[in-house]
Amino acid sequence: MTHRGRVVLAKVGLDGHDVGINLVAKSLVGAGFEVVYLGKRVSTDLIVATAVDEDADFIGVSCLSGGLGHFAVKVVERLRADGVDIPVIAGGIDEPAEIEEMLAAGVRQYLGPGSSNDSVVEAFRSAGLR
């Protein structure tokens, strides 16, 4: 199987629901990605520091309890401040206006509830093509 890249995944905010992100991790590993899962309630600083330390190709952040856009944008801003270009993909629930704002701020793709395993894998594959 071809190595597709290293992904740092993390739950942000106060969200404690991790079934979905574990399924995302499993789908990515099955598609040839290496996954570093940081767990729940992870800070922006830790996400970015780990991505840099692990030489990650992608970052995936997830939140189902609201605030996804806020945290995803913070990750993008921190990467820019550090001069690092790692694509960020966000998954979870937020208001449509927040989703639009995070995409405008540089989040590469948003995946909502019910996204298929194939669409998740394709989101990461296509994020690496830009």
mmCIF file of the C-alpha atoms, coordinates in Angstrom:
data_MODEL
# 
_entry.id   MODEL 
# 
loop_
_atom_site.group_PDB 
_atom_site.id 
_atom_site.type_symbol 
_atom_site.label_atom_id 
_atom_site.label_alt_id 
_atom_site.label_comp_id 
_atom_site.label_asym_id 
_atom_site.label_entity_id 
_atom_site.label_seq_id 
_atom_site.pdbx_PDB_ins_code 
_atom_site.Cartn_x 
_atom_site.Cartn_y 
_atom_site.Cartn_z 
_atom_site.occupancy 
_atom_site.B_iso_or_equiv 
_atom_site.pdbx_formal_charge 
_atom_site.auth_seq_id 
_atom_site.auth_comp_id 
_atom_site.auth_asym_id 
_atom_site.auth_atom_id 
_atom_site.pdbx_PDB_model_num 
ATOM 1   C CA . MET A 1 1   ? 0.000   0.000  0.000  1.00 0.00 ? 1   MET A CA 1 
ATOM 2   C CA . THR A 1 2   ? 1.266   3.451  -0.894 1.00 0.00 ? 2   THR A CA 1 
ATOM 3   C CA . HIS A 1 3   ? 1.985   5.827  1.983  1.00 0.00 ? 3   HIS A CA 1 
ATOM 4   C CA . ARG A 1 4   ? -0.363  8.781  1.479  1.00 0.00 ? 4   ARG A CA 1 
ATOM 5   C CA . GLY A 1 5   ? 0.951   11.032 4.236  1.00 0.00 ? 5   GLY A CA 1 
ATOM 6   C CA . ARG A 1 6   ? 0.849   11.646 7.973  1.00 0.00 ? 6   ARG A CA 1 
ATOM 7   C CA . VAL A 1 7   ? -2.279  13.122 9.547  1.00 0.00 ? 7   VAL A CA 1 
ATOM 8   C CA . VAL A 1 8   ? -2.574  14.677 12.998 1.00 0.00 ? 8   VAL A CA 1 
ATOM 9   C CA . LEU A 1 9   ? -6.162  14.328 14.249 1.00 0.00 ? 9   LEU A CA 1 
ATOM 10  C CA . ALA A 1 10  ? -7.596  16.031 17.326 1.00 0.00 ? 10  ALA A CA 1 
ATOM 11  C CA . LYS A 1 11  ? -10.873 16.825 19.039 1.00 0.00 ? 11  LYS A CA 1 
ATOM 12  C CA . VAL A 1 12  ? -11.131 20.518 19.888 1.00 0.00 ? 12  VAL A CA 1 
ATOM 13  C CA . GLY A 1 13  ? -13.270 22.429 22.348 1.00 0.00 ? 13  GLY A CA 1 
ATOM 14  C CA . LEU A 1 14  ? -15.233 20.648 25.037 1.00 0.00 ? 14  LEU A CA 1 
ATOM 15  C CA . ASP A 1 15  ? -16.488 17.892 22.767 1.00 0.00 ? 15  ASP A CA 1 
ATOM 16  C CA . GLY A 1 16  ? -16.185 14.430 24.277 1.00 0.00 ? 16  GLY A CA 1 
ATOM 17  C CA . HIS A 1 17  ? -17.737 12.469 21.418 1.00 0.00 ? 17  HIS A CA 1 
ATOM 18  C CA . ASP A 1 18  ? -14.928 10.577 19.733 1.00 0.00 ? 18  ASP A CA 1 
ATOM 19  C CA . VAL A 1 19  ? -16.616 7.740  17.832 1.00 0.00 ? 19  VAL A CA 1 
ATOM 20  C CA . GLY A 1 20  ? -16.607 9.699  14.562 1.00 0.00 ? 20  GLY A CA 1 
ATOM 21  C CA . ILE A 1 21  ? -12.973 10.752 14.704 1.00 0.00 ? 21  ILE A CA 1 
ATOM 22  C CA . ASN A 1 22  ? -11.967 7.183  15.529 1.00 0.00 ? 22  ASN A CA 1 
ATOM 23  C CA . LEU A 1 23  ? -13.835 6.028  12.412 1.00 0.00 ? 23  LEU A CA 1 
ATOM 24  C CA . VAL A 1 24  ? -12.073 8.757  10.418 1.00 0.00 ? 24  VAL A CA 1 
ATOM 25  C CA . ALA A 1 25  ? -8.714  7.537  11.747 1.00 0.00 ? 25  ALA A CA 1 
ATOM 26  C CA . LYS A 1 26  ? -9.548  3.941  10.810 1.00 0.00 ? 26  LYS A CA 1 
ATOM 27  C CA . SER A 1 27  ? -10.621 4.971  7.294  1.00 0.00 ? 27  SER A CA 1 
ATOM 28  C CA . LEU A 1 28  ? -7.450  6.994  6.776  1.00 0.00 ? 28  LEU A CA 1 
ATOM 29  C CA . VAL A 1 29  ? -5.193  4.189  8.004  1.00 0.00 ? 29  VAL A CA 1 
ATOM 30  C CA . GLY A 1 30  ? -7.018  1.757  5.730  1.00 0.00 ? 30  GLY A CA 1 
ATOM 31  C CA . ALA A 1 31  ? -6.351  4.111  2.814  1.00 0.00 ? 31  ALA A CA 1 
ATOM 32  C CA . GLY A 1 32  ? -2.611  4.241  3.521  1.00 0.00 ? 32  GLY A CA 1 
ATOM 33  C CA . PHE A 1 33  ? -2.306  7.327  5.714  1.00 0.00 ? 33  PHE A CA 1 
ATOM 34  C CA . GLU A 1 34  ? -0.373  7.350  8.969  1.00 0.00 ? 34  GLU A CA 1 
ATOM 35  C CA . VAL A 1 35  ? -2.467  8.831  11.787 1.00 0.00 ? 35  VAL A CA 1 
ATOM 36  C CA . VAL A 1 36  ? -1.373  10.522 15.000 1.00 0.00 ? 36  VAL A CA 1 
ATOM 37  C CA . TYR A 1 37  ? -4.484  10.927 17.181 1.00 0.00 ? 37  TYR A CA 1 
ATOM 38  C CA . LEU A 1 38  ? -4.078  13.445 20.005 1.00 0.00 ? 38  LEU A CA 1 
ATOM 39  C CA . GLY A 1 39  ? -7.378  12.750 21.750 1.00 0.00 ? 39  GLY A CA 1 
ATOM 40  C CA . LYS A 1 40  ? -10.074 15.008 23.182 1.00 0.00 ? 40  LYS A CA 1 
ATOM 41  C CA . ARG A 1 41  ? -10.024 18.652 24.274 1.00 0.00 ? 41  ARG A CA 1 
ATOM 42  C CA . VAL A 1 42  ? -6.698  19.391 22.600 1.00 0.00 ? 42  VAL A CA 1 
ATOM 43  C CA . SER A 1 43  ? -5.345  22.933 22.456 1.00 0.00 ? 43  SER A CA 1 
ATOM 44  C CA . THR A 1 44  ? -4.487  24.737 19.247 1.00 0.00 ? 44  THR A CA 1 
ATOM 45  C CA . ASP A 1 45  ? -0.883  25.067 20.403 1.00 0.00 ? 45  ASP A CA 1 
ATOM 46  C CA . LEU A 1 46  ? -0.532  21.319 20.960 1.00 0.00 ? 46  LEU A CA 1 
ATOM 47  C CA . ILE A 1 47  ? -2.119  20.498 17.597 1.00 0.00 ? 47  ILE A CA 1 
ATOM 48  C CA . VAL A 1 48  ? 0.264   22.762 15.697 1.00 0.00 ? 48  VAL A CA 1 
ATOM 49  C CA . ALA A 1 49  ? 3.344   21.796 17.731 1.00 0.00 ? 49  ALA A CA 1 
ATOM 50  C CA . THR A 1 50  ? 2.635   18.104 17.208 1.00 0.00 ? 50  THR A CA 1 
ATOM 51  C CA . ALA A 1 51  ? 2.006   18.557 13.499 1.00 0.00 ? 51  ALA A CA 1 
ATOM 52  C CA . VAL A 1 52  ? 5.350   20.325 13.147 1.00 0.00 ? 52  VAL A CA 1 
ATOM 53  C CA . ASP A 1 53  ? 7.201   17.801 15.342 1.00 0.00 ? 53  ASP A CA 1 
ATOM 54  C CA . GLU A 1 54  ? 5.650   14.860 13.488 1.00 0.00 ? 54  GLU A CA 1 
ATOM 55  C CA . ASP A 1 55  ? 6.289   16.418 10.064 1.00 0.00 ? 55  ASP A CA 1 
ATOM 56  C CA . ALA A 1 56  ? 2.572   16.046 9.342  1.00 0.00 ? 56  ALA A CA 1 
ATOM 57  C CA . ASP A 1 57  ? 1.157   16.438 5.874  1.00 0.00 ? 57  ASP A CA 1 
ATOM 58  C CA . PHE A 1 58  ? -2.365  17.204 7.127  1.00 0.00 ? 58  PHE A CA 1 
ATOM 59  C CA . ILE A 1 59  ? -4.265  18.258 10.236 1.00 0.00 ? 59  ILE A CA 1 
ATOM 60  C CA . GLY A 1 60  ? -7.810  17.157 10.950 1.00 0.00 ? 60  GLY A CA 1 
ATOM 61  C CA . VAL A 1 61  ? -9.857  18.793 13.705 1.00 0.00 ? 61  VAL A CA 1 
ATOM 62  C CA . SER A 1 62  ? -13.265 17.699 14.900 1.00 0.00 ? 62  SER A CA 1 
ATOM 63  C CA . CYS A 1 63  ? -15.955 19.115 17.159 1.00 0.00 ? 63  CYS A CA 1 
ATOM 64  C CA . LEU A 1 64  ? -19.600 18.199 17.556 1.00 0.00 ? 64  LEU A CA 1 
ATOM 65  C CA . SER A 1 65  ? -20.440 20.510 20.448 1.00 0.00 ? 65  SER A CA 1 
ATOM 66  C CA . GLY A 1 66  ? -20.166 23.839 18.628 1.00 0.00 ? 66  GLY A CA 1 
ATOM 67  C CA . GLY A 1 67  ? -17.215 26.102 18.043 1.00 0.00 ? 67  GLY A CA 1 
ATOM 68  C CA . LEU A 1 68  ? -15.650 24.035 15.273 1.00 0.00 ? 68  LEU A CA 1 
ATOM 69  C CA . GLY A 1 69  ? -15.151 27.093 13.071 1.00 0.00 ? 69  GLY A CA 1 
ATOM 70  C CA . HIS A 1 70  ? -13.526 29.063 15.884 1.00 0.00 ? 70  HIS A CA 1 
ATOM 71  C CA . PHE A 1 71  ? -11.017 26.337 16.696 1.00 0.00 ? 71  PHE A CA 1 
ATOM 72  C CA . ALA A 1 72  ? -10.284 25.417 13.077 1.00 0.00 ? 72  ALA A CA 1 
ATOM 73  C CA . VAL A 1 73  ? -9.515  29.045 12.254 1.00 0.00 ? 73  VAL A CA 1 
ATOM 74  C CA . LYS A 1 74  ? -7.252  29.274 15.319 1.00 0.00 ? 74  LYS A CA 1 
ATOM 75  C CA . VAL A 1 75  ? -5.263  26.290 14.021 1.00 0.00 ? 75  VAL A CA 1 
ATOM 76  C CA . VAL A 1 76  ? -4.909  27.913 10.580 1.00 0.00 ? 76  VAL A CA 1 
ATOM 77  C CA . GLU A 1 77  ? -3.879  31.245 12.138 1.00 0.00 ? 77  GLU A CA 1 
ATOM 78  C CA . ARG A 1 78  ? -1.295  29.573 14.370 1.00 0.00 ? 78  ARG A CA 1 
ATOM 79  C CA . LEU A 1 79  ? 0.168   27.674 11.423 1.00 0.00 ? 79  LEU A CA 1 
ATOM 80  C CA . ARG A 1 80  ? 0.464   30.922 9.457  1.00 0.00 ? 80  ARG A CA 1 
ATOM 81  C CA . ALA A 1 81  ? 2.036   32.723 12.411 1.00 0.00 ? 81  ALA A CA 1 
ATOM 82  C CA . ASP A 1 82  ? 4.620   29.950 12.612 1.00 0.00 ? 82  ASP A CA 1 
ATOM 83  C CA . GLY A 1 83  ? 5.226   30.052 8.849  1.00 0.00 ? 83  GLY A CA 1 
ATOM 84  C CA . VAL A 1 84  ? 3.973   26.501 8.361  1.00 0.00 ? 84  VAL A CA 1 
ATOM 85  C CA . ASP A 1 85  ? 1.805   25.343 5.455  1.00 0.00 ? 85  ASP A CA 1 
ATOM 86  C CA . ILE A 1 86  ? -0.142  22.235 6.494  1.00 0.00 ? 86  ILE A CA 1 
ATOM 87  C CA . PRO A 1 87  ? -3.650  21.759 5.107  1.00 0.00 ? 87  PRO A CA 1 
ATOM 88  C CA . VAL A 1 88  ? -6.401  21.743 7.763  1.00 0.00 ? 88  VAL A CA 1 
ATOM 89  C CA . ILE A 1 89  ? -9.610  19.767 7.325  1.00 0.00 ? 89  ILE A CA 1 
ATOM 90  C CA . ALA A 1 90  ? -12.468 20.264 9.785  1.00 0.00 ? 90  ALA A CA 1 
ATOM 91  C CA . GLY A 1 91  ? -15.275 17.879 10.612 1.00 0.00 ? 91  GLY A CA 1 
ATOM 92  C CA . GLY A 1 92  ? -18.271 18.174 12.848 1.00 0.00 ? 92  GLY A CA 1 
ATOM 93  C CA . ILE A 1 93  ? -21.111 20.570 13.488 1.00 0.00 ? 93  ILE A CA 1 
ATOM 94  C CA . ASP A 1 94  ? -21.295 24.345 13.307 1.00 0.00 ? 94  ASP A CA 1 
ATOM 95  C CA . GLU A 1 95  ? -23.554 27.066 11.993 1.00 0.00 ? 95  GLU A CA 1 
ATOM 96  C CA . PRO A 1 96  ? -23.505 27.614 8.205  1.00 0.00 ? 96  PRO A CA 1 
ATOM 97  C CA . ALA A 1 97  ? -22.038 31.119 8.619  1.00 0.00 ? 97  ALA A CA 1 
ATOM 98  C CA . GLU A 1 98  ? -19.229 29.727 10.800 1.00 0.00 ? 98  GLU A CA 1 
ATOM 99  C CA . ILE A 1 99  ? -18.493 27.034 8.230  1.00 0.00 ? 99  ILE A CA 1 
ATOM 100 C CA . GLU A 1 100 ? -18.272 29.669 5.490  1.00 0.00 ? 100 GLU A CA 1 
ATOM 101 C CA . GLU A 1 101 ? -15.948 31.783 7.653  1.00 0.00 ? 101 GLU A CA 1 
ATOM 102 C CA . MET A 1 102 ? -13.586 28.913 8.400  1.00 0.00 ? 102 MET A CA 1 
ATOM 103 C CA . LEU A 1 103 ? -13.368 27.968 4.733  1.00 0.00 ? 103 LEU A CA 1 
ATOM 104 C CA . ALA A 1 104 ? -12.715 31.617 3.813  1.00 0.00 ? 104 ALA A CA 1 
ATOM 105 C CA . ALA A 1 105 ? -10.001 31.736 6.492  1.00 0.00 ? 105 ALA A CA 1 
ATOM 106 C CA . GLY A 1 106 ? -8.108  28.852 4.913  1.00 0.00 ? 106 GLY A CA 1 
ATOM 107 C CA . VAL A 1 107 ? -9.570  25.590 6.192  1.00 0.00 ? 107 VAL A CA 1 
ATOM 108 C CA . ARG A 1 108 ? -9.280  23.376 3.111  1.00 0.00 ? 108 ARG A CA 1 
ATOM 109 C CA . GLN A 1 109 ? -12.473 21.408 3.534  1.00 0.00 ? 109 GLN A CA 1 
ATOM 110 C CA . TYR A 1 110 ? -15.408 20.886 5.873  1.00 0.00 ? 110 TYR A CA 1 
ATOM 111 C CA . LEU A 1 111 ? -16.979 17.469 6.409  1.00 0.00 ? 111 LEU A CA 1 
ATOM 112 C CA . GLY A 1 112 ? -20.338 17.363 8.124  1.00 0.00 ? 112 GLY A CA 1 
ATOM 113 C CA . PRO A 1 113 ? -22.131 14.611 9.993  1.00 0.00 ? 113 PRO A CA 1 
ATOM 114 C CA . GLY A 1 114 ? -22.872 11.622 7.805  1.00 0.00 ? 114 GLY A CA 1 
ATOM 115 C CA . SER A 1 115 ? -19.901 12.132 5.496  1.00 0.00 ? 115 SER A CA 1 
ATOM 116 C CA . SER A 1 116 ? -18.945 8.801  3.986  1.00 0.00 ? 116 SER A CA 1 
ATOM 117 C CA . ASN A 1 117 ? -15.613 7.115  4.625  1.00 0.00 ? 117 ASN A CA 1 
ATOM 118 C CA . ASP A 1 118 ? -14.792 7.585  0.947  1.00 0.00 ? 118 ASP A CA 1 
ATOM 119 C CA . SER A 1 119 ? -15.494 11.328 1.108  1.00 0.00 ? 119 SER A CA 1 
ATOM 120 C CA . VAL A 1 120 ? -13.262 11.642 4.170  1.00 0.00 ? 120 VAL A CA 1 
ATOM 121 C CA . VAL A 1 121 ? -10.372 9.858  2.469  1.00 0.00 ? 121 VAL A CA 1 
ATOM 122 C CA . GLU A 1 122 ? -10.882 11.898 -0.710 1.00 0.00 ? 122 GLU A CA 1 
ATOM 123 C CA . ALA A 1 123 ? -10.860 15.149 1.292  1.00 0.00 ? 123 ALA A CA 1 
ATOM 124 C CA . PHE A 1 124 ? -7.399  14.353 2.650  1.00 0.00 ? 124 PHE A CA 1 
ATOM 125 C CA . ARG A 1 125 ? -6.104  13.094 -0.694 1.00 0.00 ? 125 ARG A CA 1 
ATOM 126 C CA . SER A 1 126 ? -7.283  16.210 -2.514 1.00 0.00 ? 126 SER A CA 1 
ATOM 127 C CA . ALA A 1 127 ? -5.963  18.552 0.216  1.00 0.00 ? 127 ALA A CA 1 
ATOM 128 C CA . GLY A 1 128 ? -2.486  17.282 -0.592 1.00 0.00 ? 128 GLY A CA 1 
ATOM 129 C CA . LEU A 1 129 ? -2.832  18.190 -4.269 1.00 0.00 ? 129 LEU A CA 1 
ATOM 130 C CA . ARG A 1 130 ? -3.018  21.945 -3.779 1.00 0.00 ? 130 ARG A CA 1 
# 
